[in-house]
Amino acid sequence: MKKKYMFFDIDGTLTNDNPGGIILPSTRRALKKLQENGHFVAIATGRAHWMAMDAAEETGILNLVHDGGNGITIDGKVQWIHPLDRKKALLIIDEAMANGFHVEVVIDDTPAHYTKTAPKEDAGWCDIIVKPDMDFHQLKEIYKVYITMTQEEESQLRHLKTLGYMRYRPDGIIVEPDDKYHGIVDLVQLIGGNEEDIVVFGDGHNDYTMFKQAPMSIAMGNAIDELKEIATFITKSNKENGIEYACQHFGWID
């Protein structure tokens, strides 16, 4: 059997909910069999490295493309994590603050968010560090930017689309890298793999560029329509053993 290089999104693909959820027993079986059969198995996620490691350890997958394609980990060891384009990030931050939107910035691989003003509510999953006199222009590196704003308000930020971003709640977006496939290619090249044998699994908006570029893409049954339209194959949903079904369908596992 020809070796495949398989990359799995987390939320809504490896897990049975988006966001969050659990990893089905069938998915654990499939991942284990894939590795036993000699395939390369990895996670491809927009999550920061520190956040992605929970899923990595739970599944036993220690190869990751994280930080939306800007970070790579092989066998549990971080190879690199590149920050956002600093100039573009600062333009977005300045514009957001000028329009009165709440801004939080991530400056390293930790759950710490730095901001000039306290948020109206605590997200609960990160540490909010309020520094009223903070000058974002003094930061050497910026990895993510969180902005509290509705979808209707996005048009007020002219520079927003110069970097990738996704909406993680009705009143909030994350400015972050959104080309996971770039990181996938980097990782496969690092290990001497064949790019023609890359297979990607996904379900959401931040998987679109990955699906557009990968030689083979598998959309979960619960995936958005835009992914299904360009996918090589549509499997069952993440709650109906979709990963195991696809892998059996193509003969990667029995």
XYZ file of C-alpha atoms in Angstrom:
254
model
C 0.000 0.000 0.000
C 1.356 3.397 -0.964
C 2.184 5.561 2.051
C -0.163 8.484 2.586
C 0.472 11.681 4.530
C -2.795 12.370 6.324
C -3.699 15.610 8.057
C -6.771 15.984 10.264
C -8.516 19.139 11.461
C -9.550 18.978 15.135
C -12.908 20.601 15.908
C -15.748 18.974 13.996
C -13.408 16.486 12.306
C -11.440 14.568 14.927
C -14.035 15.594 17.526
C -17.782 15.155 17.373
C -18.551 18.826 17.965
C -17.262 22.188 16.774
C -15.943 23.634 18.976
C -14.990 20.999 21.505
C -16.556 17.568 21.761
C -15.026 14.131 22.197
C -13.000 11.845 19.955
C -15.062 8.797 18.999
C -13.717 5.275 19.666
C -13.975 4.583 15.924
C -11.719 7.561 15.197
C -9.136 6.361 17.713
C -9.206 2.908 16.084
C -8.768 4.381 12.614
C -5.849 6.606 13.607
C -4.066 3.716 15.298
C -4.561 1.397 12.301
C -3.389 4.069 9.862
C -0.120 4.391 11.751
C 0.265 0.620 12.077
C -0.189 0.360 8.313
C 2.707 2.758 7.744
C 0.840 5.958 6.937
C 1.999 9.303 8.302
C -0.695 10.812 10.522
C -0.780 14.438 11.667
C -3.076 17.175 12.939
C -3.649 20.349 10.921
C -5.259 23.103 12.964
C -5.634 26.832 13.366
C -5.131 26.393 17.104
C -2.000 27.664 18.787
C 0.562 24.986 19.611
C -0.172 25.025 23.355
C -3.885 24.552 22.687
C -3.457 21.880 20.016
C -1.325 19.646 22.247
C -4.354 18.502 24.245
C -5.823 16.868 21.146
C -2.386 15.602 20.102
C -1.805 13.825 23.394
C -5.359 12.480 23.508
C -5.050 10.921 20.044
C -1.398 9.962 20.264
C -0.623 12.093 17.192
C 2.577 13.996 17.893
C 2.980 15.496 14.413
C 1.167 18.786 13.934
C 0.678 21.733 11.662
C -0.633 24.373 14.052
C -1.078 28.136 14.313
C -2.966 28.089 11.010
C 0.045 26.813 9.055
C 2.657 29.034 10.731
C 3.815 26.345 13.152
C 5.160 22.803 12.793
C 5.763 20.095 15.401
C 7.326 16.709 14.579
C 7.387 13.833 17.083
C 6.310 16.263 19.785
C 9.159 18.718 19.131
C 8.358 22.216 17.873
C 10.286 23.011 14.698
C 9.097 26.597 14.459
C 6.189 28.974 15.051
C 6.192 32.049 12.828
C 4.367 35.215 13.999
C 1.934 37.252 11.932
C 3.214 39.868 9.509
C 3.924 42.553 12.112
C 3.176 45.572 9.912
C -0.177 44.212 8.768
C -1.148 43.141 12.278
C -0.429 46.609 13.674
C -2.494 48.275 10.953
C -5.454 46.086 11.931
C -4.932 46.733 15.646
C -4.680 50.501 15.150
C -7.788 50.567 12.991
C -9.775 48.418 15.429
C -8.852 50.610 18.397
C -9.600 53.787 16.457
C -13.103 52.430 15.869
C -13.584 51.644 19.543
C -13.369 47.844 19.348
C -11.885 45.794 22.193
C -8.522 44.264 21.188
C -6.487 41.456 22.744
C -3.082 40.346 21.448
C -1.180 37.067 21.785
C 2.593 37.565 21.847
C 3.901 34.029 22.463
C 2.911 30.350 22.678
C 0.929 30.663 25.914
C -2.760 31.233 26.811
C -2.031 34.858 27.731
C -3.971 37.676 26.059
C -2.622 41.217 26.443
C -5.009 44.152 26.275
C -5.276 47.816 27.209
C -8.820 47.499 28.587
C -10.584 44.730 30.467
C -13.130 42.749 28.405
C -16.823 42.886 29.290
C -16.736 39.159 30.030
C -13.993 36.639 30.757
C -13.582 33.993 28.051
C -12.521 31.532 30.744
C -9.950 29.624 28.672
C -7.190 32.230 28.575
C -5.372 34.580 30.946
C -6.347 38.222 30.401
C -3.477 40.589 31.215
C -4.650 44.213 31.285
C -1.996 46.883 30.723
C -3.608 50.318 30.197
C -0.322 51.876 29.090
C 0.620 49.059 26.699
C 2.018 50.146 23.339
C 1.396 47.405 20.779
C 3.936 49.042 18.474
C 6.685 48.067 20.927
C 5.930 44.371 20.488
C 8.510 42.451 18.487
C 6.141 39.614 17.583
C 2.369 39.212 17.328
C 0.863 35.743 16.892
C -2.889 36.344 17.089
C -5.236 39.300 17.500
C -8.689 38.981 19.076
C -11.206 41.707 18.253
C -14.679 42.060 19.757
C -16.944 43.024 16.861
C -20.018 41.772 15.009
C -20.027 40.562 11.434
C -21.773 43.753 10.356
C -18.952 45.818 11.867
C -16.186 44.055 9.908
C -16.541 46.512 7.031
C -15.178 49.257 9.309
C -11.713 47.672 9.203
C -10.189 48.250 5.759
C -7.062 46.250 6.564
C -8.788 43.214 8.086
C -8.624 41.062 4.956
C -4.875 41.570 4.533
C -4.414 38.747 7.072
C -6.448 35.610 7.689
C -9.207 35.746 10.259
C -12.093 33.652 11.496
C -15.201 34.295 13.576
C -15.160 32.218 16.733
C -18.320 33.695 18.251
C -21.065 36.102 17.045
C -19.273 39.125 18.518
C -15.644 38.112 18.120
C -12.997 37.332 15.503
C -9.434 35.996 15.611
C -6.858 37.415 13.244
C -4.583 34.451 12.595
C -2.853 32.570 9.757
C -5.323 30.661 7.560
C -3.162 28.655 5.156
C -2.761 25.304 6.846
C -1.722 23.734 3.561
C 1.419 25.867 3.431
C 2.464 24.312 6.746
C 1.498 20.843 5.530
C 3.800 21.123 2.533
C 6.620 22.413 4.745
C 6.222 19.465 7.111
C 6.069 16.849 4.336
C 9.184 18.322 2.749
C 10.988 18.276 6.111
C 10.421 14.532 6.500
C 11.176 13.753 2.860
C 7.624 12.768 1.947
C 5.787 12.922 -1.360
C 3.440 15.890 -1.740
C 1.319 13.929 -4.236
C 0.304 11.561 -1.429
C -1.098 14.216 0.918
C -4.664 13.644 2.153
C -6.549 16.241 4.229
C -9.701 15.887 6.345
C -11.824 18.870 7.410
C -15.216 20.400 7.989
C -15.042 24.186 8.390
C -14.225 27.547 6.844
C -10.565 27.482 7.886
C -10.125 24.244 5.918
C -11.113 25.822 2.598
C -7.653 26.906 1.404
C -6.320 23.512 2.474
C -8.963 21.731 0.382
C -8.316 23.978 -2.616
C -4.643 22.980 -2.719
C -4.428 19.388 -1.489
C -4.255 16.578 -4.070
C -6.873 14.659 -2.065
C -9.427 16.136 0.349
C -12.096 14.420 2.429
C -15.006 16.462 3.768
C -16.870 15.258 6.827
C -20.603 14.736 6.374
C -21.134 17.678 8.721
C -18.833 19.951 6.674
C -19.937 23.284 5.256
C -21.268 23.190 1.704
C -18.294 25.128 0.328
C -15.955 22.289 1.338
C -18.233 19.556 0.037
C -18.347 21.264 -3.354
C -14.569 20.994 -3.828
C -13.814 17.803 -1.853
C -12.457 14.669 -3.474
C -14.775 12.604 -1.273
C -17.556 13.270 1.250
C -17.598 10.828 4.130
C -20.115 10.318 6.929
C -20.414 12.918 9.680
C -18.088 13.285 12.632
C -20.794 11.679 14.814
C -21.264 8.722 12.456
C -17.714 7.310 12.374
C -16.845 9.401 9.320
C -13.064 9.115 9.581
C -13.099 5.348 9.950
C -15.610 5.035 7.102
C -13.450 7.048 4.676
C -10.270 5.180 5.584
C -11.986 1.835 5.034
C -13.533 3.068 1.790
C -10.104 3.809 0.318
C -8.525 0.655 1.736
C -6.110 2.469 4.046
C -7.369 0.327 6.926
C -9.484 -2.833 7.056
